[in-house]
Short mmCIF file of C-alpha atoms in Angstrom, two decimals:
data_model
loop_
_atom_site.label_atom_id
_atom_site.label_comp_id
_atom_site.label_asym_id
_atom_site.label_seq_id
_atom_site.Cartn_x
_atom_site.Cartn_y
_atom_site.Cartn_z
CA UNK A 1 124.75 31.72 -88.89
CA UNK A 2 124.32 33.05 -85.16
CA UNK A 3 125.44 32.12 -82.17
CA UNK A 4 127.50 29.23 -81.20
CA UNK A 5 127.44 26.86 -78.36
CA UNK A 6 129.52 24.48 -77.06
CA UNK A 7 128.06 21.90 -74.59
CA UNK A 8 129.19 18.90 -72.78
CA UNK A 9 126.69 16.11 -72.95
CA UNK A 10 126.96 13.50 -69.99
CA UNK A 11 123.85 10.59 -70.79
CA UNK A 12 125.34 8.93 -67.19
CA UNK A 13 123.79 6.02 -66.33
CA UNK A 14 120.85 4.45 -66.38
CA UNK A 15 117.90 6.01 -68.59
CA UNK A 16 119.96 8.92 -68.56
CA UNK A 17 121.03 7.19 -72.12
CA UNK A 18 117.74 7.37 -73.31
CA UNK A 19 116.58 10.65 -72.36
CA UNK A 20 119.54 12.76 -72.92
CA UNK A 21 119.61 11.99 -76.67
CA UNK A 22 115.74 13.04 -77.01
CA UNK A 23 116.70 15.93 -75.53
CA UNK A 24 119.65 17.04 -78.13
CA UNK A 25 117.79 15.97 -80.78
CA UNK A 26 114.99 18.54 -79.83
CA UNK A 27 117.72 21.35 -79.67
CA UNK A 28 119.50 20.16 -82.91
CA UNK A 29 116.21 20.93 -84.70
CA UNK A 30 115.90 24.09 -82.69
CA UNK A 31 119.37 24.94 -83.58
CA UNK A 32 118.61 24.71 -87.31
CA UNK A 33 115.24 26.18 -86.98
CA UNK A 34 116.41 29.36 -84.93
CA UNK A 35 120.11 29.86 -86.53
CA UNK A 36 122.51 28.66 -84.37
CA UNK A 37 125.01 26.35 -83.60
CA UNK A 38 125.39 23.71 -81.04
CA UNK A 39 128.96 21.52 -80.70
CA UNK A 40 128.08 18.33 -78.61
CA UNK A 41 131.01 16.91 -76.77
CA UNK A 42 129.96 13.56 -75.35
CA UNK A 43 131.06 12.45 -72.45
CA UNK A 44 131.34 8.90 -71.44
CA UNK A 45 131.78 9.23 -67.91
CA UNK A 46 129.68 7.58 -64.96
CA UNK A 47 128.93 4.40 -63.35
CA UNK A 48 130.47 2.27 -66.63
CA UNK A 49 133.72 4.50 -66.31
CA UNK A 50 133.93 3.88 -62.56
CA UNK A 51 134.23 0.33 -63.47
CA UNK A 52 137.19 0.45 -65.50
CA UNK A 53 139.21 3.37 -64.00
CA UNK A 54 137.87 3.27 -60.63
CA UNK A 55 136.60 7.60 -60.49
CA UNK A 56 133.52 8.72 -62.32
CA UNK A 57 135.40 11.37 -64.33
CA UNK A 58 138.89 11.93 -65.15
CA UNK A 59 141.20 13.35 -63.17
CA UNK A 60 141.21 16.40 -65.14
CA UNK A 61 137.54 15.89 -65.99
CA UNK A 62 136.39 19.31 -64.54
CA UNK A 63 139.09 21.56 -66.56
CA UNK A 64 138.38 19.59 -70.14
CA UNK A 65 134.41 20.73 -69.03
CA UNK A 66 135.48 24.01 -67.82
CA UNK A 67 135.47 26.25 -71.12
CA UNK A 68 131.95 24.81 -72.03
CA UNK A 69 128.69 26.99 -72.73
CA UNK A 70 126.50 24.24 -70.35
CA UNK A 71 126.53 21.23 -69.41
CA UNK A 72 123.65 18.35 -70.55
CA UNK A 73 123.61 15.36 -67.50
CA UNK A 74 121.11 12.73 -67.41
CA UNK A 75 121.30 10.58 -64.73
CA UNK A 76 124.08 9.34 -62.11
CA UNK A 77 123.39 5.81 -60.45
CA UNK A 78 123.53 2.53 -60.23
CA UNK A 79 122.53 -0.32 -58.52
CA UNK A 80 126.06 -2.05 -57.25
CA UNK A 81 127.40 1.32 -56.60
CA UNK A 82 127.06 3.04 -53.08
CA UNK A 83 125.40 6.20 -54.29
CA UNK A 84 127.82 8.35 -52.04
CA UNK A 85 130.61 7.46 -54.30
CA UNK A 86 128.95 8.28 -57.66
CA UNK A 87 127.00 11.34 -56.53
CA UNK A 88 129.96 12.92 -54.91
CA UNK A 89 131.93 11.54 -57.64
CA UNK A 90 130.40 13.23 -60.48
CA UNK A 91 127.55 15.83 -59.98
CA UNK A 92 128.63 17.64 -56.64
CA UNK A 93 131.94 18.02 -57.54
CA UNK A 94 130.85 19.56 -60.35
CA UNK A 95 128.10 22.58 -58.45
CA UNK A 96 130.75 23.24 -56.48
CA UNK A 97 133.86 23.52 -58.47
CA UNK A 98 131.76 25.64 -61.00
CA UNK A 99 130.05 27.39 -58.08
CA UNK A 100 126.91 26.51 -59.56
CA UNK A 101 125.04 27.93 -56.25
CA UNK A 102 121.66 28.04 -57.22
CA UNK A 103 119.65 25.41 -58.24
CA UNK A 104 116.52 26.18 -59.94
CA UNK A 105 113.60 23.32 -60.09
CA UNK A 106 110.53 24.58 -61.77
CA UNK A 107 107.13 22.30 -61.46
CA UNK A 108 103.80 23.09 -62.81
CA UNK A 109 100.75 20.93 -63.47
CA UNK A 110 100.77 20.34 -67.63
CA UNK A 111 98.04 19.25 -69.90
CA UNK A 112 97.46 15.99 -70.18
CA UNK A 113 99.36 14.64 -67.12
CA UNK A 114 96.97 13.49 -63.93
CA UNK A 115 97.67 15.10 -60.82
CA UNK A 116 96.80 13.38 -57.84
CA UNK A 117 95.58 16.95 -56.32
CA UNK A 118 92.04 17.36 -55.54
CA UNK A 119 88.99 18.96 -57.80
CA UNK A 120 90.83 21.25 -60.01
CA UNK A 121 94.03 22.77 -58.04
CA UNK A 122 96.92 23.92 -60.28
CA UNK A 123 100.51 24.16 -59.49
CA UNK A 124 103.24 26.85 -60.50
CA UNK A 125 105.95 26.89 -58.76
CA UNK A 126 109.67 27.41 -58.98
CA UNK A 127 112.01 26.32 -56.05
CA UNK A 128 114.93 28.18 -55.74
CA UNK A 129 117.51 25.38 -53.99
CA UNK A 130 120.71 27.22 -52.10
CA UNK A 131 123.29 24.14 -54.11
CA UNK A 132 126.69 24.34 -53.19
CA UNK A 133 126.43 24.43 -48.81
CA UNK A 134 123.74 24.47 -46.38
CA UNK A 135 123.14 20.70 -45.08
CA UNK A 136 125.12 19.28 -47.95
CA UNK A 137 128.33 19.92 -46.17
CA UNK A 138 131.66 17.45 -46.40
CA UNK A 139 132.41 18.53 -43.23
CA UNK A 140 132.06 15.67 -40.20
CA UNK A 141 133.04 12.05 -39.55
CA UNK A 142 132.56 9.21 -38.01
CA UNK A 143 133.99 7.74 -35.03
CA UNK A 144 134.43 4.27 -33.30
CA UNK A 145 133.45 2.42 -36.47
CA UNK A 146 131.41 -0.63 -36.12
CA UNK A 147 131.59 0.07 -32.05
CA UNK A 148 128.19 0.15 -30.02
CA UNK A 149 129.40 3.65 -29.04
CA UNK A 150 129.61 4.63 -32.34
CA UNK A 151 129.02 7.81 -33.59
CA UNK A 152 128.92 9.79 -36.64
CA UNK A 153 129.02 13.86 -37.23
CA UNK A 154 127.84 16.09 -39.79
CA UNK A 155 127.80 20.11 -39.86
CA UNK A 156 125.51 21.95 -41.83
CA UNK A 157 127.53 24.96 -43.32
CA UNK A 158 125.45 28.66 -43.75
CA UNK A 159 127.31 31.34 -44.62
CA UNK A 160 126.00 35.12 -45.25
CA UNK A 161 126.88 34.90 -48.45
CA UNK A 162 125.41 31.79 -49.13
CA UNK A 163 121.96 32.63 -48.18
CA UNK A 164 121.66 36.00 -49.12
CA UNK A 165 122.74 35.36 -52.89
CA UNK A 166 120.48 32.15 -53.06
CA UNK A 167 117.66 34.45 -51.54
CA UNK A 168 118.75 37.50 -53.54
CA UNK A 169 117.92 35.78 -56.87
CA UNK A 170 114.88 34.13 -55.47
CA UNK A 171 113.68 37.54 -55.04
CA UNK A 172 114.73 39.08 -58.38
CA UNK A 173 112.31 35.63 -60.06
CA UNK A 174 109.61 36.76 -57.72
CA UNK A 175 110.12 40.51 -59.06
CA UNK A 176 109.65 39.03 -62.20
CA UNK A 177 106.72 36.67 -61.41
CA UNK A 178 104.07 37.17 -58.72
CA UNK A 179 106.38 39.20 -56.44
CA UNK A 180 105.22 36.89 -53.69
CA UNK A 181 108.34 34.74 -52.50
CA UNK A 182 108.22 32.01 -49.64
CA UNK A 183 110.94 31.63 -47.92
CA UNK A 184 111.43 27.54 -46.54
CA UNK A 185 112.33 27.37 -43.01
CA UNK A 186 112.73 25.40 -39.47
CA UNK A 187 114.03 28.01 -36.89
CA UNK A 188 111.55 26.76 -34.35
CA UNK A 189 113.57 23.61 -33.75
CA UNK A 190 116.87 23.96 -35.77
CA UNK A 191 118.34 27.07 -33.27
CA UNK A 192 121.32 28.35 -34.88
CA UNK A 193 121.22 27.77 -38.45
CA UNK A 194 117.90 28.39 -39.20
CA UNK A 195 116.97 31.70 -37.33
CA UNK A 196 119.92 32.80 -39.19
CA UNK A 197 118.72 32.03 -42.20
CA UNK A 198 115.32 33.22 -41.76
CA UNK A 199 117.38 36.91 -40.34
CA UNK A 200 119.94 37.07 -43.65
CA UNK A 201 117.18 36.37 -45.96
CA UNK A 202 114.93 39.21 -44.21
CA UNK A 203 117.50 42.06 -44.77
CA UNK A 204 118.33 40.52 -48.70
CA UNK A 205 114.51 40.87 -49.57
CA UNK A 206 114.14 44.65 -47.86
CA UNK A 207 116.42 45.65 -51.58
CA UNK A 208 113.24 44.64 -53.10
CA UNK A 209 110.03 46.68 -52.16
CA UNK A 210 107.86 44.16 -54.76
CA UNK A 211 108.35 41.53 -52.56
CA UNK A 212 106.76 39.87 -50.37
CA UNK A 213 108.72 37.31 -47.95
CA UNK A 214 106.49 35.23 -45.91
CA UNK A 215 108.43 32.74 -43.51
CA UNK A 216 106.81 29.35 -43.41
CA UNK A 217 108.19 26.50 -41.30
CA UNK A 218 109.16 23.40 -44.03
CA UNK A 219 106.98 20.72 -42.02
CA UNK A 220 103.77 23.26 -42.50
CA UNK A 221 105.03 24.20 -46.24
CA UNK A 222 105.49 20.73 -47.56
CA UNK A 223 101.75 20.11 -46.67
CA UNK A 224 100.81 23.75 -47.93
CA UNK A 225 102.31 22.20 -51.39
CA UNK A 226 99.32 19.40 -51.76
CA UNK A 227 96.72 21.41 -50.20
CA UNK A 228 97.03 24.74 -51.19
CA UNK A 229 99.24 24.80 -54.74
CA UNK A 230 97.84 27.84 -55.66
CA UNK A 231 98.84 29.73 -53.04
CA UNK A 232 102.57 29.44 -53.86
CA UNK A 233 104.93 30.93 -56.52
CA UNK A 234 108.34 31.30 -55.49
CA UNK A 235 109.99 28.85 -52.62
CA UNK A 236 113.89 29.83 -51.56
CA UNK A 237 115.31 27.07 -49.49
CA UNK A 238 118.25 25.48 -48.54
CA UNK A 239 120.30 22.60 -50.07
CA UNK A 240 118.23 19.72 -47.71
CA UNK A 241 115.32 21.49 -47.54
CA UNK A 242 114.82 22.38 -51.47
CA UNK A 243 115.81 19.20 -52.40
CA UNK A 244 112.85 17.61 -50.52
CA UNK A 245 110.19 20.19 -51.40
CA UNK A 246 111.20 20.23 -55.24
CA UNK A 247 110.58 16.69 -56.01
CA UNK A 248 107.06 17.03 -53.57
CA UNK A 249 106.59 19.45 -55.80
CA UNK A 250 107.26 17.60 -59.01
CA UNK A 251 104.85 14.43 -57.28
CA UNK A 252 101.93 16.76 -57.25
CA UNK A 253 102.25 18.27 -60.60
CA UNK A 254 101.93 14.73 -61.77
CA UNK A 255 106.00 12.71 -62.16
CA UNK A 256 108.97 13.26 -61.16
CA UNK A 257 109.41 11.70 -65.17
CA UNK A 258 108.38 15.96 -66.04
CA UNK A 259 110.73 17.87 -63.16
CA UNK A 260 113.74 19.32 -64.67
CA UNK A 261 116.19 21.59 -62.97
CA UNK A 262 118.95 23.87 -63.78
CA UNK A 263 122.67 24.32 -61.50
CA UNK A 264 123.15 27.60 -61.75
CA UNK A 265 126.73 29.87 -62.32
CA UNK A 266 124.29 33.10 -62.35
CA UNK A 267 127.85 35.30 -63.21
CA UNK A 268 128.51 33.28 -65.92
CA UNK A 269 132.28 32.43 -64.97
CA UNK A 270 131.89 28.88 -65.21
CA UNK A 271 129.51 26.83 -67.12
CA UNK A 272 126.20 25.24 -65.63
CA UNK A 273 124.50 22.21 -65.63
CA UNK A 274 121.18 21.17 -66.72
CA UNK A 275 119.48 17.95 -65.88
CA UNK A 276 116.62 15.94 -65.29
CA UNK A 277 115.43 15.45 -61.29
CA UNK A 278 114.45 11.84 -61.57
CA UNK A 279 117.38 9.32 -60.96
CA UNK A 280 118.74 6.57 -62.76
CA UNK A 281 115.53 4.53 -62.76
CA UNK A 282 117.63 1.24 -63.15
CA UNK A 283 114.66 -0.76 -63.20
CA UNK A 284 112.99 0.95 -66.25
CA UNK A 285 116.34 1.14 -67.82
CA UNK A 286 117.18 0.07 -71.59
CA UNK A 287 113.08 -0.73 -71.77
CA UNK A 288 111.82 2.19 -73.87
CA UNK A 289 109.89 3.27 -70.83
CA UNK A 290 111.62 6.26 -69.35
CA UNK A 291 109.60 9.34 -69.99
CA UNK A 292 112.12 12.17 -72.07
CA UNK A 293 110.01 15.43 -70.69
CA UNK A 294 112.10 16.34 -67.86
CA UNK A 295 114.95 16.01 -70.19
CA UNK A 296 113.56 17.97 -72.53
CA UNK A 297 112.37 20.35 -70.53
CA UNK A 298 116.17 20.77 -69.20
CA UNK A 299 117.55 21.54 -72.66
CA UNK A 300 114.63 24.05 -72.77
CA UNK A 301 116.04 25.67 -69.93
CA UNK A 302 119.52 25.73 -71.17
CA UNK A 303 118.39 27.13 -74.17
CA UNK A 304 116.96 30.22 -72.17
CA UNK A 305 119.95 30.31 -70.19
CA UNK A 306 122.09 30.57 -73.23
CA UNK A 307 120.10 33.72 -74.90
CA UNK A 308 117.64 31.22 -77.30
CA UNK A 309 114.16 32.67 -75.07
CA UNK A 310 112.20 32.19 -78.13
CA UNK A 311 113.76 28.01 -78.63
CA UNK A 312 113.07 27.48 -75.05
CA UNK A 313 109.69 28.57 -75.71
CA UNK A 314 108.98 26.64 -78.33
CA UNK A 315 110.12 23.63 -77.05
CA UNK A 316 108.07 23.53 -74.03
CA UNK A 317 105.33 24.63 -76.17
CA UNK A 318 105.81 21.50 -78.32
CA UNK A 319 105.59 19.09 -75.59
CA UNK A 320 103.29 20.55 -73.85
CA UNK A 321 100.98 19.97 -76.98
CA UNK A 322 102.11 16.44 -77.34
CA UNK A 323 101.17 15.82 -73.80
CA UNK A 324 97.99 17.46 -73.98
CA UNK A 325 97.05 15.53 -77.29
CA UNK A 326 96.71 12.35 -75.02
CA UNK A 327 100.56 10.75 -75.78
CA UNK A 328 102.47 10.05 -72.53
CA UNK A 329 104.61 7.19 -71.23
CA UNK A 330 103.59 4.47 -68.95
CA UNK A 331 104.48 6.49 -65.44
CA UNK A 332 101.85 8.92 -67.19
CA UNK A 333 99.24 6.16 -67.93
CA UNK A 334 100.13 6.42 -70.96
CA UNK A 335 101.64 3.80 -73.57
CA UNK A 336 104.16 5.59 -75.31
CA UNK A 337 107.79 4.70 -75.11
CA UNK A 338 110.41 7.52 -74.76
CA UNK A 339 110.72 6.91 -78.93
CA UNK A 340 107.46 7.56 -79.90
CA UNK A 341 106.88 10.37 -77.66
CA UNK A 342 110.16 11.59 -78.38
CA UNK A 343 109.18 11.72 -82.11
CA UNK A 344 106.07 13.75 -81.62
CA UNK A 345 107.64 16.41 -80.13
CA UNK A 346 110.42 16.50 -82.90
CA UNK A 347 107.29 16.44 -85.68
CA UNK A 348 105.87 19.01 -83.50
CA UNK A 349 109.25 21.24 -83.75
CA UNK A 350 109.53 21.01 -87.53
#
């Protein structure tokens, strides 16, 4: 046997218990298929645990996580929980006590999936998301609660380090790619943070002479994503501003039900996470509905990440073929639930 894995699987909340397991029962054929190993440890936390011990996670939580390989999350959410408590209960303190600084949200039109873009326009694109500071900061408050003067404070953190690591292995996926890299910016209304941004990343991207940085303001780069697709490859942006233009980006390819994305330890010192973009969905939730790609497509991108190239490969070629053979789930216009289209891919795969 080769290789072995250890993974902690968190389904969350929501459809994140109906996605998740489509997506280890891809990789447990892949496992078998390729000659490796995987050891699941499931992990009940979320919304359900909040309940009943008042924290999403254990105490200790992030040090019974912290010798796994990666991390498998579906969804954190619910609907009579402030999502403030279980976002930065669960998921943030997880990219940042694991460092996990980049995240990495591909989104590409696939076969079979309508696009709402015009005539016959395409979409490749990877965002590289700075994850662990940038607009996401805990630093601020709020003051004169409930007052009419009332005001509340929030600092966006950038740091030289920050941006020029995030940008750093933007350009080493563009070197690898198209060479052409975008960088995602406001510094004509945002004074401080942003020129500095837009300087750091300048001076990270002269180490690579097969790039090519162009600096496009986020207002004029969010419409460049629906009208001209093609002419993007790489995006590097920070924490707010990735966020938004990732799941834009996921829209136009077709559903945020097919955007997965990746938390990043690029050193390898502590494990990272894999996940789905959408949310909870709690509406959809428990109904067969949700749509397992994005899910999928995260375990595919573990796989990579854990040295299985030729897996990951072969998983997204799998669905992709399902999807392009006509079966999709309802947010597809399609009719398939997350079962059946779950169990092409896995006939696909064997």
């Amino acid at each position: 046997m080769g290789a072995s894995y250890t993974i902690d699987v968190i389904p969350g909340d929501g459809i994140g218990q109906e996605v998740i397991p489509a997506a280890t029962a891809c990789v447990d054929v892949l496992a078998e298929r390729f000659g490796f190993e995987l050891q699941w440890r499931e992990r009940d936390w979320g919304s359900d645990f909040y309940r009943a011990n008042g924290r999403m996670l254990p105490v200790d939580g992030l040090e019974q996580m912290a010798d796994a390989d990666a991390i498998l999350l579906g969804a954190v959410g619910d609907v009579d929980i402030p999502d403030d408590v279980t976002l930065w209960g669960l998921l943030i303190p997880i990219r940042r006590e694991f460092d996990q600084y980049i995240n990495l949200r591909p989104s590409r039109t696939l076969p079979g999936v309508p696009s709402p873009l015009a005539g016959d326009k395409k979409l490749d694109v990877v965002v590289v998301r700075e994850n662990v500071e940038g607009e996401y900061s805990e630093i601020g408050g709020r003051f004169r609660r409930g007052q009419p003067d009332e005001l509340a404070l929030q600092e966006a953190i950038f740091t030289r380090k920050g941006v020029s690591r995030v940008t750093r292995f933007a350009a080493e996926l563009a070197t690898e790619r198209s060479g052409r890299l975008v960088s995602a910016t406001k510094s004509n209304g945002i004074i401080h943070t942003m020129p500095f941004w837009d300087e750091v990343a300048r001076e990270t991207v002269e180490e690579f002479p097969g790039v090519t940085l162009e600096k496009v303001l986020v207002d004029a780069l969010a419409a460049r994503v629906v009208l001209a697709p093609e002419s993007l490859d790489v995006i590097v942006a920070s924490n707010l501003f990735g966020d938004i233009l990732s799941d834009l980006a996921a829209a136009v390819a077709g559903s945020l039900g097919v955007a997965p994305s990746a938390n990043l330890n690029p050193e390898r010192e502590h494990p990272s996470l894999f996940e789905p973009v959408h949310g909870s969905a709690p509406d959809i939730a428990g109904k067969g509905m949700a749509n397992p790609v994005a899910a999928i497509w995260a375990g595919g991108m573990m796989l990579r990440h854990l040295g299985q190239p030729e897996a990951a490969d072969t998983l997204e070629a799998a669905f992709g073929a399902v999807l392009a053979e006509g079966t999709r789930t309802r947010d597809l216009g399609g009719t398939a639930s997350t079962t059946e289209f779950t169990e092409a891919v896995l006939a696909r795969l064997r």
